[in-house]
């Protein structure tokens, strides 16, 4: 299971790299362990980005739902991200092939959030961050 999660994360990071390059962003990856995966130079500022991915959609009373774990740390010590750790979570939702760029100020302290990416005209508070490359 852990190896499968590592592979999924690596695929999302590869997709993030390719998409950033195609949009003209410069990227740097830290050499040592950090709480973020990339530094992104947008030509206006440099931001810290943590890439996450989700590959499963579940049913809910509001329609199809994606539950996203926004944690860092070990299995027994899951902790939430804060402004101290990163600026954005770039969340790749594999089943719908969509990025969500979640400003850490919007999700600071949360361990999970739910998205409804297949619900037409979703009123999810995070839907405005779908494919929001311009906020980086």
Short mmCIF file of C-alpha atoms in Angstrom, two decimals:
data_model
loop_
_atom_site.label_atom_id
_atom_site.label_comp_id
_atom_site.label_asym_id
_atom_site.label_seq_id
_atom_site.Cartn_x
_atom_site.Cartn_y
_atom_site.Cartn_z
CA UNK A 1 0.00 0.00 0.00
CA UNK A 2 2.74 2.50 0.91
CA UNK A 3 4.59 1.83 -2.36
CA UNK A 4 1.34 2.39 -4.27
CA UNK A 5 0.85 5.74 -2.50
CA UNK A 6 4.43 6.74 -3.27
CA UNK A 7 3.88 5.90 -6.95
CA UNK A 8 0.65 7.94 -7.05
CA UNK A 9 2.40 10.88 -5.44
CA UNK A 10 5.28 10.65 -7.90
CA UNK A 11 2.86 10.65 -10.85
CA UNK A 12 1.12 13.76 -9.48
CA UNK A 13 4.47 15.50 -8.98
CA UNK A 14 5.47 14.63 -12.55
CA UNK A 15 2.19 16.04 -13.85
CA UNK A 16 2.72 19.19 -11.77
CA UNK A 17 6.23 19.65 -13.19
CA UNK A 18 5.03 19.21 -16.78
CA UNK A 19 2.06 21.56 -16.34
CA UNK A 20 4.17 24.27 -14.65
CA UNK A 21 6.79 24.14 -17.38
CA UNK A 22 4.13 24.34 -20.10
CA UNK A 23 2.80 27.51 -18.42
CA UNK A 24 6.26 29.09 -18.25
CA UNK A 25 6.87 28.74 -14.51
CA UNK A 26 10.34 27.94 -13.21
CA UNK A 27 10.58 25.23 -10.57
CA UNK A 28 13.05 24.17 -7.93
CA UNK A 29 12.97 21.07 -5.75
CA UNK A 30 14.54 21.09 -2.31
CA UNK A 31 17.50 18.77 -1.83
CA UNK A 32 16.77 18.09 1.84
CA UNK A 33 13.48 17.10 3.51
CA UNK A 34 11.09 20.03 3.74
CA UNK A 35 7.38 20.49 4.31
CA UNK A 36 6.88 21.44 0.64
CA UNK A 37 7.67 19.71 -2.66
CA UNK A 38 8.49 22.63 -4.95
CA UNK A 39 9.44 26.27 -5.10
CA UNK A 40 7.55 27.83 -7.99
CA UNK A 41 8.84 31.04 -9.56
CA UNK A 42 5.87 32.71 -11.26
CA UNK A 43 8.04 35.61 -12.43
CA UNK A 44 6.21 37.75 -9.84
CA UNK A 45 6.99 35.79 -6.68
CA UNK A 46 8.38 32.52 -5.39
CA UNK A 47 5.93 30.26 -3.60
CA UNK A 48 6.18 26.97 -1.71
CA UNK A 49 3.89 24.24 -3.05
CA UNK A 50 3.05 20.86 -1.57
CA UNK A 51 1.63 18.42 -4.14
CA UNK A 52 -1.06 15.94 -3.09
CA UNK A 53 -3.21 13.58 -5.12
CA UNK A 54 -6.41 11.65 -4.73
CA UNK A 55 -7.57 8.78 -6.92
CA UNK A 56 -10.92 7.69 -5.51
CA UNK A 57 -14.40 9.18 -5.75
CA UNK A 58 -17.05 8.09 -3.23
CA UNK A 59 -20.83 8.53 -3.18
CA UNK A 60 -22.42 10.98 -0.73
CA UNK A 61 -25.79 12.64 -0.18
CA UNK A 62 -24.51 15.66 -2.17
CA UNK A 63 -23.28 13.55 -5.08
CA UNK A 64 -19.87 12.14 -5.84
CA UNK A 65 -17.32 13.23 -3.27
CA UNK A 66 -13.54 13.22 -3.06
CA UNK A 67 -12.09 13.13 0.46
CA UNK A 68 -8.65 14.71 0.52
CA UNK A 69 -6.08 14.08 3.24
CA UNK A 70 -4.08 17.27 3.81
CA UNK A 71 -1.64 15.91 6.34
CA UNK A 72 2.07 15.64 6.83
CA UNK A 73 4.05 13.37 9.10
CA UNK A 74 4.02 9.71 9.93
CA UNK A 75 1.10 7.31 10.11
CA UNK A 76 0.71 7.81 13.87
CA UNK A 77 1.52 11.51 13.96
CA UNK A 78 -0.54 13.15 11.21
CA UNK A 79 -0.44 16.92 11.42
CA UNK A 80 -2.06 19.71 9.42
CA UNK A 81 -0.17 22.12 7.19
CA UNK A 82 0.04 25.78 8.22
CA UNK A 83 1.49 28.95 6.69
CA UNK A 84 4.77 27.99 8.33
CA UNK A 85 5.03 24.90 6.10
CA UNK A 86 3.81 25.86 2.64
CA UNK A 87 1.91 28.52 0.68
CA UNK A 88 -0.32 26.26 -1.43
CA UNK A 89 -1.50 22.67 -1.66
CA UNK A 90 -1.66 21.63 -5.32
CA UNK A 91 -4.18 18.80 -5.30
CA UNK A 92 -4.39 16.53 -8.36
CA UNK A 93 -7.79 14.81 -8.57
CA UNK A 94 -6.93 11.91 -10.86
CA UNK A 95 -10.47 10.66 -11.70
CA UNK A 96 -11.47 14.02 -13.21
CA UNK A 97 -7.98 15.11 -14.33
CA UNK A 98 -8.17 18.42 -12.48
CA UNK A 99 -5.91 20.52 -10.26
CA UNK A 100 -7.12 22.39 -7.19
CA UNK A 101 -4.78 25.11 -5.91
CA UNK A 102 -5.66 25.53 -2.26
CA UNK A 103 -4.15 28.57 -0.52
CA UNK A 104 -2.90 27.40 2.85
CA UNK A 105 -4.74 30.28 4.54
CA UNK A 106 -8.01 28.66 3.37
CA UNK A 107 -7.21 25.22 4.79
CA UNK A 108 -4.72 25.91 7.57
CA UNK A 109 -5.20 23.45 10.42
CA UNK A 110 -7.50 21.10 8.47
CA UNK A 111 -6.59 17.41 8.22
CA UNK A 112 -9.14 16.64 5.49
CA UNK A 113 -11.45 18.44 3.11
CA UNK A 114 -14.15 17.20 0.75
CA UNK A 115 -14.52 18.20 -2.90
CA UNK A 116 -17.41 17.51 -5.26
CA UNK A 117 -15.68 17.71 -8.65
CA UNK A 118 -18.35 15.87 -10.66
CA UNK A 119 -21.33 17.79 -9.22
CA UNK A 120 -22.56 20.25 -11.83
CA UNK A 121 -22.60 23.81 -10.43
CA UNK A 122 -21.07 22.61 -7.17
CA UNK A 123 -21.30 25.10 -4.33
CA UNK A 124 -18.31 23.58 -2.56
CA UNK A 125 -16.25 26.37 -1.01
CA UNK A 126 -13.14 24.94 -2.67
CA UNK A 127 -14.53 24.72 -6.21
CA UNK A 128 -13.28 28.25 -6.98
CA UNK A 129 -9.74 26.88 -6.68
CA UNK A 130 -10.21 24.32 -9.47
CA UNK A 131 -7.65 24.94 -12.24
CA UNK A 132 -6.91 28.33 -10.60
CA UNK A 133 -3.36 28.61 -11.94
CA UNK A 134 -3.70 32.39 -11.85
CA UNK A 135 -3.65 32.49 -8.03
CA UNK A 136 -0.16 31.05 -7.89
#
